[in-house]
XYZ file of C-alpha atoms in Angstrom:
246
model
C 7.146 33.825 -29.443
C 6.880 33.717 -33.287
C 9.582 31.469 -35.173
C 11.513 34.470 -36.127
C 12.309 35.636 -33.081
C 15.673 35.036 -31.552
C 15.496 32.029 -29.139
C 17.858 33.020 -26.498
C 17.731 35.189 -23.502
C 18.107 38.851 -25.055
C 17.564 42.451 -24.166
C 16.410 44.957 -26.214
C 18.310 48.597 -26.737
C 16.493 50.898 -23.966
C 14.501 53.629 -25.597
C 17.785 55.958 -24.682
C 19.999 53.835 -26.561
C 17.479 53.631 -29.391
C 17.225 57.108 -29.659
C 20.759 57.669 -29.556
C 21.356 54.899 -31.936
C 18.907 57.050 -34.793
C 20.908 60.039 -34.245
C 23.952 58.432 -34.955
C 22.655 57.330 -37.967
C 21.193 60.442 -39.432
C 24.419 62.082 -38.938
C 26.727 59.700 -40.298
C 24.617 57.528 -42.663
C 22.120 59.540 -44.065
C 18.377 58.572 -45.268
C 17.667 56.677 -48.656
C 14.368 56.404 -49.787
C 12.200 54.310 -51.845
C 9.457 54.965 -53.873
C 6.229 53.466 -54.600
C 5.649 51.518 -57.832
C 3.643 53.409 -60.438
C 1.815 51.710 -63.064
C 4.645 50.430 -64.627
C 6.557 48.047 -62.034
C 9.507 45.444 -62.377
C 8.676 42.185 -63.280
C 11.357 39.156 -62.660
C 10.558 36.519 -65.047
C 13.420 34.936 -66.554
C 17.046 35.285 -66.110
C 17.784 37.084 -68.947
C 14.471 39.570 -69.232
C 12.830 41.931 -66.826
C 9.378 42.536 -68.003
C 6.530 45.387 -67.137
C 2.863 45.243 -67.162
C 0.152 47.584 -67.111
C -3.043 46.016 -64.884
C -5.768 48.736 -64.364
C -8.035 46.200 -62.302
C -4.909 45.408 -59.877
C -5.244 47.110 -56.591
C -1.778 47.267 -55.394
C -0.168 47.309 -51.691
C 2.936 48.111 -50.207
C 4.533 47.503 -53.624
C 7.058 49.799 -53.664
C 10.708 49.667 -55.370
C 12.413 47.983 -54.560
C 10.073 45.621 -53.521
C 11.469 44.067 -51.227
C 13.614 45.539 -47.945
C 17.365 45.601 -48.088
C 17.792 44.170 -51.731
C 19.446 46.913 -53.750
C 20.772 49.935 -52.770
C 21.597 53.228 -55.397
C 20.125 50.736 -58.014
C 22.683 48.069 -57.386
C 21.942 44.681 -55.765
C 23.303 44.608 -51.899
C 23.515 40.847 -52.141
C 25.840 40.751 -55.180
C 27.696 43.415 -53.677
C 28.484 41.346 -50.973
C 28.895 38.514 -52.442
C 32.324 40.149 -53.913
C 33.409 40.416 -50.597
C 35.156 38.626 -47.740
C 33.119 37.308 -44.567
C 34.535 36.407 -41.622
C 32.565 34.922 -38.601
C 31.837 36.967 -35.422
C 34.816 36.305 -32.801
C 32.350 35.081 -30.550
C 28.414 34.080 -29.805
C 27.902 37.051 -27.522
C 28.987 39.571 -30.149
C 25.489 40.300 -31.025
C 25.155 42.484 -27.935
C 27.250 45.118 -29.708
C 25.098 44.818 -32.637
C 22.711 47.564 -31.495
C 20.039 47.894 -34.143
C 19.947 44.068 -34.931
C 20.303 42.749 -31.713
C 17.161 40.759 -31.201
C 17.354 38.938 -34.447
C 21.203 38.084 -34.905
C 21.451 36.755 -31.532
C 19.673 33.344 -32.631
C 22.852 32.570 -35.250
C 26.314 32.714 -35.257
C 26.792 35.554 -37.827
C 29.536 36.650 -40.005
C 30.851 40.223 -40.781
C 32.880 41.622 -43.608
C 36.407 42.217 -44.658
C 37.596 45.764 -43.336
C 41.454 45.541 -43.382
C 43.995 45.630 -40.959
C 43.148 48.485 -39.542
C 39.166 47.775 -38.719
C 38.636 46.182 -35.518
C 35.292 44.240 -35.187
C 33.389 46.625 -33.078
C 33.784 49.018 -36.405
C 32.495 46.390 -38.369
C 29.280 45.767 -36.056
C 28.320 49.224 -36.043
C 28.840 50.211 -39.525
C 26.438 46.337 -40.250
C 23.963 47.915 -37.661
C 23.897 51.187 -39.668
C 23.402 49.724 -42.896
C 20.836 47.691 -41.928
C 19.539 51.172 -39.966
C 19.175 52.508 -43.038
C 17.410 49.933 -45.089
C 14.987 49.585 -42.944
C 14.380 53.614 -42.931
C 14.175 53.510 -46.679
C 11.448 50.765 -46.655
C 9.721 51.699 -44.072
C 9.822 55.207 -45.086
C 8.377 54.386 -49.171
C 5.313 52.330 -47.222
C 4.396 55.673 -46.545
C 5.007 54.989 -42.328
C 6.645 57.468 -39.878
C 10.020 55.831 -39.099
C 10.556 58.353 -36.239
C 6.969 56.392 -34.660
C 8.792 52.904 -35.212
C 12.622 53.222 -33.919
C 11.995 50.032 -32.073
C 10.721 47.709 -34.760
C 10.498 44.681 -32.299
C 7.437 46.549 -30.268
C 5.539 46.969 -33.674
C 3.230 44.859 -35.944
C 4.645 41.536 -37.991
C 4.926 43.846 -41.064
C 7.480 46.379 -39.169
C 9.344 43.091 -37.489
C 9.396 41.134 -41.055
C 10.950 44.656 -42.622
C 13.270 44.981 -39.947
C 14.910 41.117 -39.614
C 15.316 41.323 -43.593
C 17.361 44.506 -42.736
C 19.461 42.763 -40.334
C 19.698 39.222 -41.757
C 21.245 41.114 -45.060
C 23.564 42.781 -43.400
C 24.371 40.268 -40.969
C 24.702 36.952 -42.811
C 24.930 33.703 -41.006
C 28.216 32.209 -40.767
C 29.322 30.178 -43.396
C 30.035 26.506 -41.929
C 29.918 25.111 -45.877
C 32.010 28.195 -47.615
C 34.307 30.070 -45.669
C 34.445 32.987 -46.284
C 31.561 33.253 -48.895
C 28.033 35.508 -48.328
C 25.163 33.284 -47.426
C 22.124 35.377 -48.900
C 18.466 35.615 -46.770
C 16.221 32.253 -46.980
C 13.358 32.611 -49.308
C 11.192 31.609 -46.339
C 12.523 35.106 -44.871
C 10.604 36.817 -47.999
C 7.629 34.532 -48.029
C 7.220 35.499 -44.582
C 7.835 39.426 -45.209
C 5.064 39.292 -48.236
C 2.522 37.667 -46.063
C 3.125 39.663 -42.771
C 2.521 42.941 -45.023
C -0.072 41.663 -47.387
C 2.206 42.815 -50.300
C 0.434 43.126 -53.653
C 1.962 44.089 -56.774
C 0.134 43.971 -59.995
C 2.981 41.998 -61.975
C 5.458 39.453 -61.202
C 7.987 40.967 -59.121
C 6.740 38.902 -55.773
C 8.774 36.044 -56.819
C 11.157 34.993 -53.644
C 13.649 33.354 -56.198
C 15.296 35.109 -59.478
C 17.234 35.374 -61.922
C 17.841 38.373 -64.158
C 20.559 40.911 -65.832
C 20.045 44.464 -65.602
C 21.948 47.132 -67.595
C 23.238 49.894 -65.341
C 23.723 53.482 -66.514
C 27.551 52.831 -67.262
C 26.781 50.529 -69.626
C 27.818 47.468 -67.645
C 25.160 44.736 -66.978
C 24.648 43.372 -63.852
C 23.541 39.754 -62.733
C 20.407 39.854 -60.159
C 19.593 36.991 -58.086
C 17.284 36.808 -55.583
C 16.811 34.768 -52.066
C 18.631 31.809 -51.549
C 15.772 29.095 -52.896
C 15.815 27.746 -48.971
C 13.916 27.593 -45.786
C 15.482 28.805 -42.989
C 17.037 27.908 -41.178
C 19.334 26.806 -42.987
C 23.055 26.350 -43.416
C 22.856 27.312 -47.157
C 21.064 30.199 -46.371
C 20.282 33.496 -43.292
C 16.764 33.450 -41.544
C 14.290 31.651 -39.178
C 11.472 29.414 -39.957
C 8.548 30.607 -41.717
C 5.795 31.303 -39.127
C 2.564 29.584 -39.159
């Protein structure tokens, strides 16, 4: 069992309940997609300046934008997104079995879920996680130019299709905060490291770096602070993920 993989007794979704878990996803959430990087690709190099380059020598692979899963969504970053938000942690350890899609990966942490109101009980909130991490995964799996409909159970695929889909979930499902209440603990660099390696991601710039800083203006004219994984290895109480495998 890799270091990844959750460390307590767990069942997967049967192949019924995975299928039915897609459908209710295409209904209700929709598909995004993402798109390979031409010759031109996003470069994080500084925290004020995102630079391009143009390398006709560098062969490129699975460098597609964004490049890495579960990051930005629309064009704006998930993790800043939720970092203006509320997180409460899951009522209880077992609450991962109603997690559906992200299962197998929250069930090694004691996650946290967001804010919904009053009237949002927590089973809401763990299947509208599940879906968003659903469809972050479709969207990178789907710009690596793979079937998704051949890989609706990620844990019986390759280390590239398991390191896509536990970025997915450890996004959406961040661990609880023991430091912060309250506050979003982003994915552990290791988490990336280990999602670059696993699918021998190659771009022909700068934009592998784990760790950044950057501001990006948006087409309303506001700019936008980007930061990237938590500069940690998991796991970790400052940040959400496993140990890096060997």
């Amino acid at each position: 069992m890799s270091a990844e993989r959750c460390s307590c007794p767990c069942t997967a979704p049967s192949a019924s309940m995975a299928r039915r878990l897609w459908a209710q996803f295409l209904f209700v959430g929709g598909v995004l997609q993402a798109s390979p990087v031409g010759a031109s690709s996003l470069a994080f190099r500084s925290p004020t300046k995102a630079t391009y380059t143009y390398n006709a020598l560098c062969i490129q692979n699975n460098c597609i934008n964004p490049v890495f899963p579960a990051t930005t969504e629309f064009g704006r970053s998930v993790f800043a997104t939720y970092e203006n938000r509320t997180w409460t942690c899951a009522s209880s350890h077992n609450s991962w079995r109603s997690s559906g899609f992200c299962g197998r990966v929250v069930s090694a942490y004691h996650f946290a879920l967001p804010d919904g109101g009053s009237e949002t009980t927590e089973e809401m909130l763990l299947e509208e996680q599940s879906r968003q991490a659903m469809k972050a995964y479709v969207a990178h799996v789907t710009g690596m130019g793979r079937d998704f409909w051949q890989l609706t159970e990620p844990w019986e695929h390759d280390e590239c299709i398991q390191a896509v889909w536990r970025m997915a979930c450890y996004a959406h499902f961040p661990r609880c905060n023991a430091i912060s209440a309250g506050q979003y603990l982003r994915p552990c660099a290791s988490t990336c490291q280990s999602y670059v390696r696993a699918c021998q991601v190659q771009c022909c710039d700068e934009g592998l770096q784990c760790v950044f800083s950057h501001r990006r203006e948006m087409p309303d004219g506001t700019v936008q602070s980007e930061d990237g994984f938590a500069p940690h290895t998991g796991p970790s109480l400052a940040c959400t993920g496993a140990a890096t495998p060997g």
